[in-house]
CSV table of C-alpha atoms in Angstrom, one decimal:
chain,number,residue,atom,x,y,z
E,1,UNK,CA,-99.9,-10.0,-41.3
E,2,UNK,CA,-97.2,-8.6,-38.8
E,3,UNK,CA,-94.5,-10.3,-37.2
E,4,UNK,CA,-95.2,-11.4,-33.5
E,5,UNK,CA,-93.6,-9.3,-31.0
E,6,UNK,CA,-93.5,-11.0,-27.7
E,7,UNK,CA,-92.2,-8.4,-26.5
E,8,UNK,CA,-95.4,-6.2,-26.7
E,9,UNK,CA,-96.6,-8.6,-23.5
E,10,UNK,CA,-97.9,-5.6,-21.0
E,11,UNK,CA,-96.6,-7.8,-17.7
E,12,UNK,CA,-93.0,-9.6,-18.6
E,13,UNK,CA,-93.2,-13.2,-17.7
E,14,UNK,CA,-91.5,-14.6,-15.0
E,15,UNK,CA,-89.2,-17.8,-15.2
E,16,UNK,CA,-88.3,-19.1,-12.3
E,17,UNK,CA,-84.7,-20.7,-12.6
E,18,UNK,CA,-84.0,-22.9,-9.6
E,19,UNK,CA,-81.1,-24.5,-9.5
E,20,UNK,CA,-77.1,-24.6,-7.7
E,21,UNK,CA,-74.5,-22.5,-8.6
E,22,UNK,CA,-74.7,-23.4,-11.8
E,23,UNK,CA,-77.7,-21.0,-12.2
E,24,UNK,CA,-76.1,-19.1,-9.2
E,25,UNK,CA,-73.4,-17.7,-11.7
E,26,UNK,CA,-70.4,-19.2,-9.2
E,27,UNK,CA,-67.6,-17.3,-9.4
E,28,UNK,CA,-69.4,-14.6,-12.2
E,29,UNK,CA,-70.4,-10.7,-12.0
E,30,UNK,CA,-74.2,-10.8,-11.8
E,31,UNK,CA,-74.4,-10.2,-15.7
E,32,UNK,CA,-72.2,-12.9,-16.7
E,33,UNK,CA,-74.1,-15.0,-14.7
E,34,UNK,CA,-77.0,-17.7,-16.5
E,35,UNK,CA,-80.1,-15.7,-15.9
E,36,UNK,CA,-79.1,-12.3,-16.7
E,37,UNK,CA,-77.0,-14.4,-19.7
E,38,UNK,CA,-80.6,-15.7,-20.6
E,39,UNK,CA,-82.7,-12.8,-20.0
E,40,UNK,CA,-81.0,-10.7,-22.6
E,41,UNK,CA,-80.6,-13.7,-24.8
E,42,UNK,CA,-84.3,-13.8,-24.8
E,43,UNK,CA,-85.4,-10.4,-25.3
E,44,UNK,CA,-82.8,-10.4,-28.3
E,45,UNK,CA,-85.5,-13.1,-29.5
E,46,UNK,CA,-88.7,-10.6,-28.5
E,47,UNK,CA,-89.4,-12.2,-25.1
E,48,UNK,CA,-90.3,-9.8,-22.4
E,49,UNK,CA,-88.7,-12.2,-19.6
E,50,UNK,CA,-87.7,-12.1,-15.9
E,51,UNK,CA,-85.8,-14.6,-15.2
E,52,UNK,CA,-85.7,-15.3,-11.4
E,53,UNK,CA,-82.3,-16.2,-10.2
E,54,UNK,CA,-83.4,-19.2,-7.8
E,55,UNK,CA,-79.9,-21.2,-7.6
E,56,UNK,CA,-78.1,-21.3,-4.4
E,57,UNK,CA,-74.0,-22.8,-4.6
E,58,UNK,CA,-74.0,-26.0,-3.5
E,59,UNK,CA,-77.6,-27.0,-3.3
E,60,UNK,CA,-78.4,-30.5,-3.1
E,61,UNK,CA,-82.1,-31.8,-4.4
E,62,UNK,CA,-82.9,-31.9,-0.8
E,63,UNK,CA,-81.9,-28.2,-0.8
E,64,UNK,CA,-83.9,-27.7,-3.6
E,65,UNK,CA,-86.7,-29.2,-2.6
E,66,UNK,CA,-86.9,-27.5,1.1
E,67,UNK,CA,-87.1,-24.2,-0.4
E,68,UNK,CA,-89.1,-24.5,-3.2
E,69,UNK,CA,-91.9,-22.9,-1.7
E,70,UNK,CA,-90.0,-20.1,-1.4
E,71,UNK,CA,-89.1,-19.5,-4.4
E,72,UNK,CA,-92.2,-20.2,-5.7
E,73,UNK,CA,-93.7,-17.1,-3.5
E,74,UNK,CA,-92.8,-15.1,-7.0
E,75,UNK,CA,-95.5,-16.5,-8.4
E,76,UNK,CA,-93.6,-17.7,-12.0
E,77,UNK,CA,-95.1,-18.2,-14.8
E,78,UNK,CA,-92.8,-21.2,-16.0
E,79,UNK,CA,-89.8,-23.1,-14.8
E,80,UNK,CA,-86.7,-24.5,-14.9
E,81,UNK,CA,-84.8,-27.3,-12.9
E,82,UNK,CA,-81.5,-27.3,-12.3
E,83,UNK,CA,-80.3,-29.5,-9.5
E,84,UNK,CA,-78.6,-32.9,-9.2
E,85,UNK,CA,-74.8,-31.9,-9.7
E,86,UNK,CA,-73.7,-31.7,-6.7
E,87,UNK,CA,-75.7,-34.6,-5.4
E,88,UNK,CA,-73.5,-36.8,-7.8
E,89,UNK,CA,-69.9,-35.0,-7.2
E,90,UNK,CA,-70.8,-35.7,-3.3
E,91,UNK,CA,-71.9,-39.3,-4.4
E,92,UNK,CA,-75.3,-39.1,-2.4
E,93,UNK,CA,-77.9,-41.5,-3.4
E,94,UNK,CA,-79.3,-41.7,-6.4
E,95,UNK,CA,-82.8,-42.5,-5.4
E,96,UNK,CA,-83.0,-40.5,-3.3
E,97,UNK,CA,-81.8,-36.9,-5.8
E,98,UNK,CA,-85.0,-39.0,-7.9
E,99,UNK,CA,-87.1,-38.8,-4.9
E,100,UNK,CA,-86.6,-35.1,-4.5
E,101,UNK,CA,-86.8,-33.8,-8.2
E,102,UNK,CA,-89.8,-36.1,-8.7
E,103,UNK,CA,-91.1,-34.2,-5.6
E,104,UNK,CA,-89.7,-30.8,-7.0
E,105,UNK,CA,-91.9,-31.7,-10.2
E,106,UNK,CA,-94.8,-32.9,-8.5
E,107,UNK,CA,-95.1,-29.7,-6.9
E,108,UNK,CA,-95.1,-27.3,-10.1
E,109,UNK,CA,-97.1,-29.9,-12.1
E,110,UNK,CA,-99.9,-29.2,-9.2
E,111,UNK,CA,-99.8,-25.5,-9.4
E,112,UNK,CA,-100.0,-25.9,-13.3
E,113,UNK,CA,-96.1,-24.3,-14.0
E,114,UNK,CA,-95.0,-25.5,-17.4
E,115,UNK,CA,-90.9,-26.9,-16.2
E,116,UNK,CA,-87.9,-27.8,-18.2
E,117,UNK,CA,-85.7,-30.3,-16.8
E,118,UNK,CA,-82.3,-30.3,-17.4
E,119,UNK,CA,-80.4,-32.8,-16.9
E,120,UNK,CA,-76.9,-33.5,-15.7
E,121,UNK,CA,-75.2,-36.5,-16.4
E,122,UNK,CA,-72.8,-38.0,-13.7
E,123,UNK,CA,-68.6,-38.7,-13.8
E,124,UNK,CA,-67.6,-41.9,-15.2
E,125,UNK,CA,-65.3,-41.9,-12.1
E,126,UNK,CA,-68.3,-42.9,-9.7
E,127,UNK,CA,-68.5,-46.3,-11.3
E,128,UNK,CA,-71.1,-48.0,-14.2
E,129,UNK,CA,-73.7,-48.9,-11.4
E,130,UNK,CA,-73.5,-45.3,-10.0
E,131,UNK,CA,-73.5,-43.5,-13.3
E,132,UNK,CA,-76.4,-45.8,-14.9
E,133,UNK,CA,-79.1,-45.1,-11.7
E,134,UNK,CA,-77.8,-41.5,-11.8
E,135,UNK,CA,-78.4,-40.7,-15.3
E,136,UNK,CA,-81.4,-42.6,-15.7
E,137,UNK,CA,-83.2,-40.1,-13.4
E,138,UNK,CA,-84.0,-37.5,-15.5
E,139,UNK,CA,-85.9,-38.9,-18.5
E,140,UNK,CA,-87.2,-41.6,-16.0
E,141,UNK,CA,-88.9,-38.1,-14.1
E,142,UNK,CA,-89.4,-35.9,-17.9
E,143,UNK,CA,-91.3,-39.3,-18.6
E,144,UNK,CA,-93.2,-39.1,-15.7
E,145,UNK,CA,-94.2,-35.9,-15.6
E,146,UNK,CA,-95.0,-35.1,-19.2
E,147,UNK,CA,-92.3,-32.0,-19.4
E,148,UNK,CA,-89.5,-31.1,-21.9
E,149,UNK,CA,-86.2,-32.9,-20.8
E,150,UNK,CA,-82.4,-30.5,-21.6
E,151,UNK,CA,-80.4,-33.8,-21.2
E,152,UNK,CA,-77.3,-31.9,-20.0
E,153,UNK,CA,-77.0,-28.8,-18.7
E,154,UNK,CA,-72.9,-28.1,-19.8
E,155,UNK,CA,-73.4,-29.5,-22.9
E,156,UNK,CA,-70.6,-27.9,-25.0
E,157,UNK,CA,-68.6,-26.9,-22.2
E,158,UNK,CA,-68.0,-29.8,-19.9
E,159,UNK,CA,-64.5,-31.1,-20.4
E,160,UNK,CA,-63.4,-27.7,-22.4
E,161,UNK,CA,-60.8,-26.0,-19.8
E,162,UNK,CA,-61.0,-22.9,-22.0
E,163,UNK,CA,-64.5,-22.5,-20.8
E,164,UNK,CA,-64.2,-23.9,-17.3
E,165,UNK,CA,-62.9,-21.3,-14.7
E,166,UNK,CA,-59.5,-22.5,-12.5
E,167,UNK,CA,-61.7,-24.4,-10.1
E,168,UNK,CA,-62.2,-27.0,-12.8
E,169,UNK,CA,-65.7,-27.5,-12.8
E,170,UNK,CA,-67.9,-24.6,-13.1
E,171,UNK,CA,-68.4,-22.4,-16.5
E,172,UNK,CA,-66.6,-19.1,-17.2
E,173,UNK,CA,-68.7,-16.6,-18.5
E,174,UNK,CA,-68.1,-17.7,-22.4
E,175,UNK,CA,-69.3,-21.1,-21.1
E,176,UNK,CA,-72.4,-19.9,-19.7
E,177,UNK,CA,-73.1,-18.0,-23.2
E,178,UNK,CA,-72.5,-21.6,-24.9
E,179,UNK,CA,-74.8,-22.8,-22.3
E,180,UNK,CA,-77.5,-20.4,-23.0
E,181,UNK,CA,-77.0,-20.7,-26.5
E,182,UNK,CA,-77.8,-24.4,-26.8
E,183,UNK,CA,-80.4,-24.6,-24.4
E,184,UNK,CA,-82.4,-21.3,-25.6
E,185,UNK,CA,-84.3,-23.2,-28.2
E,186,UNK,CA,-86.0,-25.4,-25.3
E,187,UNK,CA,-86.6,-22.1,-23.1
E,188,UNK,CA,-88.4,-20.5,-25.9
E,189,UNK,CA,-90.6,-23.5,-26.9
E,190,UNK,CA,-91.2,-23.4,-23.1
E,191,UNK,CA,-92.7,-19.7,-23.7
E,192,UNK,CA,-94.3,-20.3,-26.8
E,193,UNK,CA,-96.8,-23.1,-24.5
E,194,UNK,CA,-97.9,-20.1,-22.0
E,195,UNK,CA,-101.1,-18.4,-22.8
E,196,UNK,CA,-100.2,-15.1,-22.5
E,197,UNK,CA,-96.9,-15.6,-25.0
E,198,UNK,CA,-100.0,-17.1,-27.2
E,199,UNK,CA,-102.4,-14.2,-26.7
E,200,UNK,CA,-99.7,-11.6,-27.2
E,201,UNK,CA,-98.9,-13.7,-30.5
E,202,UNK,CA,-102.5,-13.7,-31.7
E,203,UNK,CA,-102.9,-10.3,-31.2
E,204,UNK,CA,-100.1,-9.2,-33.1
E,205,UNK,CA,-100.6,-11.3,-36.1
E,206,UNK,CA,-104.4,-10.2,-36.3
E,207,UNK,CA,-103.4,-6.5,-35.9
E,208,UNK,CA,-104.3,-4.6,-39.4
E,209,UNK,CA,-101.7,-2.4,-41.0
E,210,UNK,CA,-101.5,0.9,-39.1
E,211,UNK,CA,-103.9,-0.4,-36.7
């Protein structure tokens, strides 16, 4: 039996990463950025990926939400959602950043896209009321929807100023390879459900010797 090599896939899949600058890569070359960060991160793991850079700096949910379409013209094969920071740092509602992920997920749940949602969780600074609607959206909508939940998208790097850059909130680039780090193990178990990460699998393993 041979080692799966996902790698072998003839068409790379395509993740679609829509999100704020946070996905954007704010502030970052393009290859220090989170997708290309991911991308090779992946296909050091045997994934033949695309990831499609869908953030835009300083997208609301609503922004999210108007343009999904758009991004969606790619045709992805999977997903991940990335919005709701700037929502809280501009204190918007928090019914209504629910309102327009739920809407977000609605829509890639329709066209059958397999989505990770990851979370963000909001500053103590905005009050216990605030923070406790706020970070009660996302496994509220994960719930919902049936998809895998990345609680909180800095994990490991909020808070650190050695892996913030000067403006005080968004990741350097060795925060965004902490980032990608921790959340890669709920990227590649969002592969591993595709069917053609499967198929490519199965016809690896069944392969004989020399064959």
């Amino acid at each position: 039996m041979t080692v799966p090599n996902r790698a072998d896939a003839a068409q790379p899949v395509k993740l679609l990463a829509l999100g704020d600058s946070l996905t954007a890569g704010y502030g970052l070359p393009e290859p220090q950025g989170f997708t290309r960060q991911l991308e090779k991160a992946l296909a050091a793991k045997g994934y033949s990926v695309t990831v499609i850079n869908a953030g835009v700096s300083g997208d609301t949910t609503a922004g999210g939400r108007a343009r999904l379409d758009w991004a969606l013209a790619d045709k992805p094969d999977a997903a991940i959602v990335e919005l709701g920071a700037n929502d809280m740092l501009r204190g918007l509602d928090p019914g209504q950043a629910k309102a327009n992920l739920d809407a977000i997920l609605k829509t890639l749940a329709e066209r059958k896209i397999p989505t990770l949602l990851a979370g963000m969780f909001a500053s103590p600074s905005l009050g216990k009321p605030y923070t406790d609607k706020f970070n009660a959206i996302y496994p509220d909508l994960a719930k919902t929807y049936d998809v895998p939940l990345y609680p909180f998208f800095l994990d490991g790097v909020a808070l650190q100023q050695a892996l913030i850059q000067p403006d005080g909130l968004h990741p350097n680039a060795q925060g965004v390879a902490i980032i990608v780090e921790r959340i890669l193990p709920s990227v590649t178990a969002l592969l591993d459900s595709l069917p053609q990460i499967q198929k490519t699998a199965d016809q690896k393993t069944t392969e004989k010797p020399g064959g």
